Amino acid sequence: MQREEKQLELTIEALVTRLSELKNQLHSLLYKIEVETDSITWPTVLDNFALISAQFTAISKILSTEKIPPLRNFTVLPLRLSQDRDEELFQLTERRIPTFSHDLVPDYLRTKPEPDIETKINQFVNKANSITFETAQKQSAAFNKVLNHVIEIINKSREDWESEAGSRSGIGQTSSLNDTHTLVSVITMGKGLKPMVPQGVPAGPSGIMPPGIRPGAPGSGPSGGPQGPPGSQNSPMNPSQAAQMGMMAKAAPVIKTNVKPASQLHYRQMPS
């Protein structure tokens, strides 16, 4: 009898140690979730769950050892119930239970679930036992099929994200240095732009003054400038403008055309 009591005492001490470690790990996880919400990562949460699972495994191994007597053979009974505040109990329970009253004892010393919960659990167990083996296999196969489909979607999405991340780093050049220099020279120095035609002179096909209009020619103004519309006053042209118009007139090419009457053309015959 003394040997069994000694083993029971050692078992309870080991369980208390493991439960204390489990409690500290749960406190650490809750602290990270509530306080370190911005910095916590999913791998950190998984690591904490792994530690908690390891503690449960260690507790199960302690309870399954043959040297330890089954705890189900022992019953815990309250020796004294009181509505008064118990400071020693309050400190032992880490400021959780101030009194050991009739209302709290059934909850803390309960070895079975509540009657309502126990009834629901029994209903689920009976429903699970009523399913035949073939039906269970079909449902399990359908469930596995859905899970495999979800896994395929996740893997495909992951491959797409990785390919997009790799393609972003290899984006080709979207600008040309030569085109940039050309645009700058056009804006700053007017490189490649055609000369402007003076106001009142009709422009030719190439944007220059027609060959028929020259400074000093008939139809021009008194100083070689273009003759304005009837009723308007002609403004004299300075020598530099007249010289510029003369150079433009000399550079104008002579365009020869061969125009035939429309009656001499056939609808199958193209003009030469």
mmCIF file of N, CA and C in Angstrom, residues 2-77:
data_model
loop_
_atom_site.group_PDB
_atom_site.id
_atom_site.type_symbol
_atom_site.label_atom_id
_atom_site.label_comp_id
_atom_site.label_asym_id
_atom_site.label_seq_id
_atom_site.Cartn_x
_atom_site.Cartn_y
_atom_site.Cartn_z
ATOM 1 N N GLN A 2 1.921 1.231 0.783
ATOM 2 C CA GLN A 2 2.813 2.376 0.803
ATOM 3 C C GLN A 2 3.517 2.554 -0.536
ATOM 4 N N ARG A 3 3.815 1.435 -1.196
ATOM 5 C CA ARG A 3 4.474 1.514 -2.509
ATOM 6 C C ARG A 3 3.563 2.178 -3.520
ATOM 7 N N GLU A 4 2.289 1.807 -3.534
ATOM 8 C CA GLU A 4 1.341 2.423 -4.459
ATOM 9 C C GLU A 4 1.172 3.913 -4.160
ATOM 10 N N GLU A 5 1.143 4.269 -2.876
ATOM 11 C CA GLU A 5 1.020 5.685 -2.519
ATOM 12 C C GLU A 5 2.252 6.467 -2.972
ATOM 13 N N LYS A 6 3.415 5.862 -2.838
ATOM 14 C CA LYS A 6 4.647 6.535 -3.292
ATOM 15 C C LYS A 6 4.624 6.726 -4.809
ATOM 16 N N GLN A 7 4.230 5.704 -5.545
ATOM 17 C CA GLN A 7 4.138 5.830 -7.004
ATOM 18 C C GLN A 7 3.111 6.877 -7.411
ATOM 19 N N LEU A 8 1.988 6.924 -6.706
ATOM 20 C CA LEU A 8 0.965 7.909 -6.993
ATOM 21 C C LEU A 8 1.478 9.328 -6.737
ATOM 22 N N GLU A 9 2.230 9.474 -5.666
ATOM 23 C CA GLU A 9 2.783 10.798 -5.360
ATOM 24 C C GLU A 9 3.770 11.247 -6.439
ATOM 25 N N LEU A 10 4.639 10.327 -6.881
ATOM 26 C CA LEU A 10 5.591 10.662 -7.949
ATOM 27 C C LEU A 10 4.867 10.975 -9.255
ATOM 28 N N THR A 11 3.808 10.227 -9.526
ATOM 29 C CA THR A 11 3.044 10.482 -10.745
ATOM 30 C C THR A 11 2.399 11.857 -10.725
ATOM 31 N N ILE A 12 1.835 12.203 -9.580
ATOM 32 C CA ILE A 12 1.182 13.518 -9.479
ATOM 33 C C ILE A 12 2.210 14.639 -9.614
ATOM 34 N N GLU A 13 3.401 14.468 -9.030
ATOM 35 C CA GLU A 13 4.440 15.491 -9.166
ATOM 36 C C GLU A 13 4.881 15.653 -10.625
ATOM 37 N N ALA A 14 5.044 14.537 -11.323
ATOM 38 C CA ALA A 14 5.421 14.622 -12.738
ATOM 39 C C ALA A 14 4.331 15.290 -13.562
ATOM 40 N N LEU A 15 3.084 14.942 -13.247
ATOM 41 C CA LEU A 15 1.977 15.564 -13.972
ATOM 42 C C LEU A 15 1.897 17.065 -13.687
ATOM 43 N N VAL A 16 2.104 17.442 -12.441
ATOM 44 C CA VAL A 16 2.074 18.873 -12.097
ATOM 45 C C VAL A 16 3.176 19.624 -12.839
ATOM 46 N N THR A 17 4.358 19.036 -12.931
ATOM 47 C CA THR A 17 5.466 19.684 -13.656
ATOM 48 C C THR A 17 5.131 19.865 -15.135
ATOM 49 N N ARG A 18 4.623 18.782 -15.748
ATOM 50 C CA ARG A 18 4.271 18.870 -17.161
ATOM 51 C C ARG A 18 3.132 19.867 -17.394
ATOM 52 N N LEU A 19 2.156 19.878 -16.509
ATOM 53 C CA LEU A 19 1.042 20.806 -16.660
ATOM 54 C C LEU A 19 1.492 22.253 -16.473
ATOM 55 N N SER A 20 2.461 22.478 -15.598
ATOM 56 C CA SER A 20 2.997 23.834 -15.430
ATOM 57 C C SER A 20 3.709 24.299 -16.694
ATOM 58 N N GLU A 21 4.501 23.406 -17.298
ATOM 59 C CA GLU A 21 5.160 23.761 -18.557
ATOM 60 C C GLU A 21 4.135 24.022 -19.662
ATOM 61 N N LEU A 22 3.103 23.181 -19.692
ATOM 62 C CA LEU A 22 2.048 23.380 -20.691
ATOM 63 C C LEU A 22 1.333 24.712 -20.479
ATOM 64 N N LYS A 23 1.085 25.058 -19.221
ATOM 65 C CA LYS A 23 0.427 26.323 -18.913
ATOM 66 C C LYS A 23 1.295 27.511 -19.351
ATOM 67 N N ASN A 24 2.605 27.442 -19.102
ATOM 68 C CA ASN A 24 3.505 28.530 -19.509
ATOM 69 C C ASN A 24 3.538 28.684 -21.026
ATOM 70 N N GLN A 25 3.523 27.572 -21.737
ATOM 71 C CA GLN A 25 3.528 27.658 -23.205
ATOM 72 C C GLN A 25 2.218 28.242 -23.735
ATOM 73 N N LEU A 26 1.114 27.878 -23.101
ATOM 74 C CA LEU A 26 -0.166 28.475 -23.506
ATOM 75 C C LEU A 26 -0.188 29.969 -23.222
ATOM 76 N N HIS A 27 0.354 30.377 -22.063
ATOM 77 C CA HIS A 27 0.426 31.808 -21.749
ATOM 78 C C HIS A 27 1.292 32.544 -22.771
ATOM 79 N N SER A 28 2.409 31.926 -23.148
ATOM 80 C CA SER A 28 3.294 32.560 -24.137
ATOM 81 C C SER A 28 2.591 32.732 -25.484
ATOM 82 N N LEU A 29 1.871 31.704 -25.911
ATOM 83 C CA LEU A 29 1.155 31.796 -27.185
ATOM 84 C C LEU A 29 0.057 32.851 -27.132
ATOM 85 N N LEU A 30 -0.702 32.883 -26.049
ATOM 86 C CA LEU A 30 -1.763 33.887 -25.925
ATOM 87 C C LEU A 30 -1.192 35.307 -25.871
ATOM 88 N N TYR A 31 -0.051 35.466 -25.222
ATOM 89 C CA TYR A 31 0.581 36.784 -25.158
ATOM 90 C C TYR A 31 1.009 37.250 -26.550
ATOM 91 N N LYS A 32 1.573 36.342 -27.326
ATOM 92 C CA LYS A 32 1.993 36.712 -28.678
ATOM 93 C C LYS A 32 0.794 37.057 -29.556
ATOM 94 N N ILE A 33 -0.301 36.321 -29.389
ATOM 95 C CA ILE A 33 -1.481 36.575 -30.218
ATOM 96 C C ILE A 33 -2.154 37.899 -29.840
ATOM 97 N N GLU A 34 -2.189 38.209 -28.541
ATOM 98 C CA GLU A 34 -2.898 39.404 -28.087
ATOM 99 C C GLU A 34 -2.042 40.663 -28.127
ATOM 100 N N VAL A 35 -0.751 40.560 -27.826
ATOM 101 C CA VAL A 35 0.107 41.744 -27.714
ATOM 102 C C VAL A 35 0.969 41.927 -28.959
ATOM 103 N N GLU A 36 1.614 40.854 -29.405
ATOM 104 C CA GLU A 36 2.517 40.946 -30.562
ATOM 105 C C GLU A 36 1.786 40.589 -31.856
ATOM 106 N N THR A 37 0.638 41.230 -32.050
ATOM 107 C CA THR A 37 -0.185 40.897 -33.219
ATOM 108 C C THR A 37 0.494 41.304 -34.523
ATOM 109 N N ASP A 38 1.195 42.442 -34.530
ATOM 110 C CA ASP A 38 1.800 42.944 -35.769
ATOM 111 C C ASP A 38 3.065 42.181 -36.148
ATOM 112 N N SER A 39 3.800 41.681 -35.161
ATOM 113 C CA SER A 39 5.082 41.036 -35.454
ATOM 114 C C SER A 39 5.006 39.514 -35.494
ATOM 115 N N ILE A 40 3.916 38.921 -35.021
ATOM 116 C CA ILE A 40 3.829 37.460 -34.999
ATOM 117 C C ILE A 40 3.661 36.917 -36.406
ATOM 118 N N THR A 41 4.289 35.787 -36.671
ATOM 119 C CA THR A 41 4.223 35.135 -37.981
ATOM 120 C C THR A 41 3.619 33.747 -37.832
ATOM 121 N N TRP A 42 3.177 33.216 -38.957
ATOM 122 C CA TRP A 42 2.566 31.890 -38.940
ATOM 123 C C TRP A 42 3.551 30.793 -38.525
ATOM 124 N N PRO A 43 4.819 30.801 -38.976
ATOM 125 C CA PRO A 43 5.756 29.787 -38.477
ATOM 126 C C PRO A 43 5.935 29.828 -36.951
ATOM 127 N N THR A 44 5.874 31.023 -36.361
ATOM 128 C CA THR A 44 5.975 31.119 -34.896
ATOM 129 C C THR A 44 4.793 30.441 -34.221
ATOM 130 N N VAL A 45 3.603 30.643 -34.755
ATOM 131 C CA VAL A 45 2.411 29.997 -34.196
ATOM 132 C C VAL A 45 2.513 28.484 -34.326
ATOM 133 N N LEU A 46 2.991 28.007 -35.457
ATOM 134 C CA LEU A 46 3.147 26.560 -35.643
ATOM 135 C C LEU A 46 4.166 25.977 -34.668
ATOM 136 N N ASP A 47 5.238 26.713 -34.411
ATOM 137 C CA ASP A 47 6.236 26.227 -33.446
ATOM 138 C C ASP A 47 5.629 26.111 -32.047
ATOM 139 N N ASN A 48 4.817 27.086 -31.657
ATOM 140 C CA ASN A 48 4.189 27.029 -30.335
ATOM 141 C C ASN A 48 3.199 25.866 -30.253
ATOM 142 N N PHE A 49 2.457 25.635 -31.334
ATOM 143 C CA PHE A 49 1.537 24.491 -31.341
ATOM 144 C C PHE A 49 2.301 23.171 -31.265
ATOM 145 N N ALA A 50 3.455 23.124 -31.897
ATOM 146 C CA ALA A 50 4.267 21.902 -31.826
ATOM 147 C C ALA A 50 4.746 21.636 -30.392
ATOM 148 N N LEU A 51 5.136 22.703 -29.686
ATOM 149 C CA LEU A 51 5.555 22.529 -28.288
ATOM 150 C C LEU A 51 4.391 22.066 -27.412
ATOM 151 N N ILE A 52 3.213 22.648 -27.644
ATOM 152 C CA ILE A 52 2.041 22.243 -26.862
ATOM 153 C C ILE A 52 1.684 20.788 -27.143
ATOM 154 N N SER A 53 1.746 20.388 -28.406
ATOM 155 C CA SER A 53 1.463 18.994 -28.751
ATOM 156 C C SER A 53 2.480 18.048 -28.116
ATOM 157 N N ALA A 54 3.744 18.465 -28.047
ATOM 158 C CA ALA A 54 4.762 17.631 -27.404
ATOM 159 C C ALA A 54 4.479 17.455 -25.921
ATOM 160 N N GLN A 55 3.978 18.504 -25.275
ATOM 161 C CA GLN A 55 3.630 18.386 -23.857
ATOM 162 C C GLN A 55 2.474 17.405 -23.649
ATOM 163 N N PHE A 56 1.474 17.465 -24.497
ATOM 164 C CA PHE A 56 0.368 16.508 -24.384
ATOM 165 C C PHE A 56 0.851 15.077 -24.591
ATOM 166 N N THR A 57 1.772 14.896 -25.538
ATOM 167 C CA THR A 57 2.323 13.554 -25.763
ATOM 168 C C THR A 57 3.081 13.053 -24.534
ATOM 169 N N ALA A 58 3.850 13.942 -23.909
ATOM 170 C CA ALA A 58 4.594 13.547 -22.704
ATOM 171 C C ALA A 58 3.647 13.189 -21.559
ATOM 172 N N ILE A 59 2.568 13.950 -21.400
ATOM 173 C CA ILE A 59 1.590 13.638 -20.349
ATOM 174 C C ILE A 59 0.928 12.291 -20.611
ATOM 175 N N SER A 60 0.615 12.012 -21.865
ATOM 176 C CA SER A 60 -0.003 10.709 -22.196
ATOM 177 C C SER A 60 0.944 9.556 -21.902
ATOM 178 N N LYS A 61 2.238 9.754 -22.175
ATOM 179 C CA LYS A 61 3.209 8.701 -21.879
ATOM 180 C C LYS A 61 3.313 8.462 -20.375
ATOM 181 N N ILE A 62 3.262 9.532 -19.585
ATOM 182 C CA ILE A 62 3.329 9.368 -18.129
ATOM 183 C C ILE A 62 2.130 8.578 -17.624
ATOM 184 N N LEU A 63 0.953 8.867 -18.150
ATOM 185 C CA LEU A 63 -0.256 8.187 -17.677
ATOM 186 C C LEU A 63 -0.340 6.741 -18.169
ATOM 187 N N SER A 64 0.326 6.450 -19.279
ATOM 188 C CA SER A 64 0.245 5.087 -19.831
ATOM 189 C C SER A 64 1.326 4.152 -19.306
ATOM 190 N N THR A 65 2.196 4.631 -18.452
ATOM 191 C CA THR A 65 3.246 3.761 -17.910
ATOM 192 C C THR A 65 2.640 2.717 -16.978
ATOM 193 N N GLU A 66 3.173 1.501 -17.045
ATOM 194 C CA GLU A 66 2.636 0.410 -16.230
ATOM 195 C C GLU A 66 2.924 0.588 -14.746
ATOM 196 N N LYS A 67 4.005 1.272 -14.425
ATOM 197 C CA LYS A 67 4.363 1.443 -13.020
ATOM 198 C C LYS A 67 3.428 2.414 -12.299
ATOM 199 N N ILE A 68 2.738 3.254 -13.062
ATOM 200 C CA ILE A 68 1.863 4.252 -12.459
ATOM 201 C C ILE A 68 0.480 3.639 -12.281
ATOM 202 N N PRO A 69 -0.105 3.724 -11.109
ATOM 203 C CA PRO A 69 -1.456 3.174 -10.915
ATOM 204 C C PRO A 69 -2.477 4.015 -11.660
ATOM 205 N N PRO A 70 -3.521 3.394 -12.188
ATOM 206 C CA PRO A 70 -4.550 4.146 -12.921
ATOM 207 C C PRO A 70 -5.214 5.188 -12.021
ATOM 208 N N LEU A 71 -5.236 6.398 -12.486
ATOM 209 C CA LEU A 71 -5.821 7.471 -11.682
ATOM 210 C C LEU A 71 -7.346 7.361 -11.608
ATOM 211 N N ARG A 72 -7.944 6.608 -12.536
ATOM 212 C CA ARG A 72 -9.396 6.460 -12.497
ATOM 213 C C ARG A 72 -9.866 5.675 -11.266
ATOM 214 N N ASN A 73 -8.931 4.976 -10.623
ATOM 215 C CA ASN A 73 -9.300 4.220 -9.424
ATOM 216 C C ASN A 73 -9.377 5.088 -8.170
ATOM 217 N N PHE A 74 -8.969 6.340 -8.299
ATOM 218 C CA PHE A 74 -8.967 7.234 -7.146
ATOM 219 C C PHE A 74 -10.039 8.308 -7.337
ATOM 220 N N THR A 75 -10.631 8.697 -6.242
ATOM 221 C CA THR A 75 -11.699 9.684 -6.261
ATOM 222 C C THR A 75 -11.297 10.882 -5.410
ATOM 223 N N VAL A 76 -11.575 12.067 -5.915
ATOM 224 C CA VAL A 76 -11.287 13.306 -5.194
ATOM 225 C C VAL A 76 -12.589 13.813 -4.607
ATOM 226 N N LEU A 77 -12.596 13.984 -3.292
ATOM 227 C CA LEU A 77 -13.791 14.456 -2.587
ATOM 228 C C LEU A 77 -13.460 15.745 -1.840
#
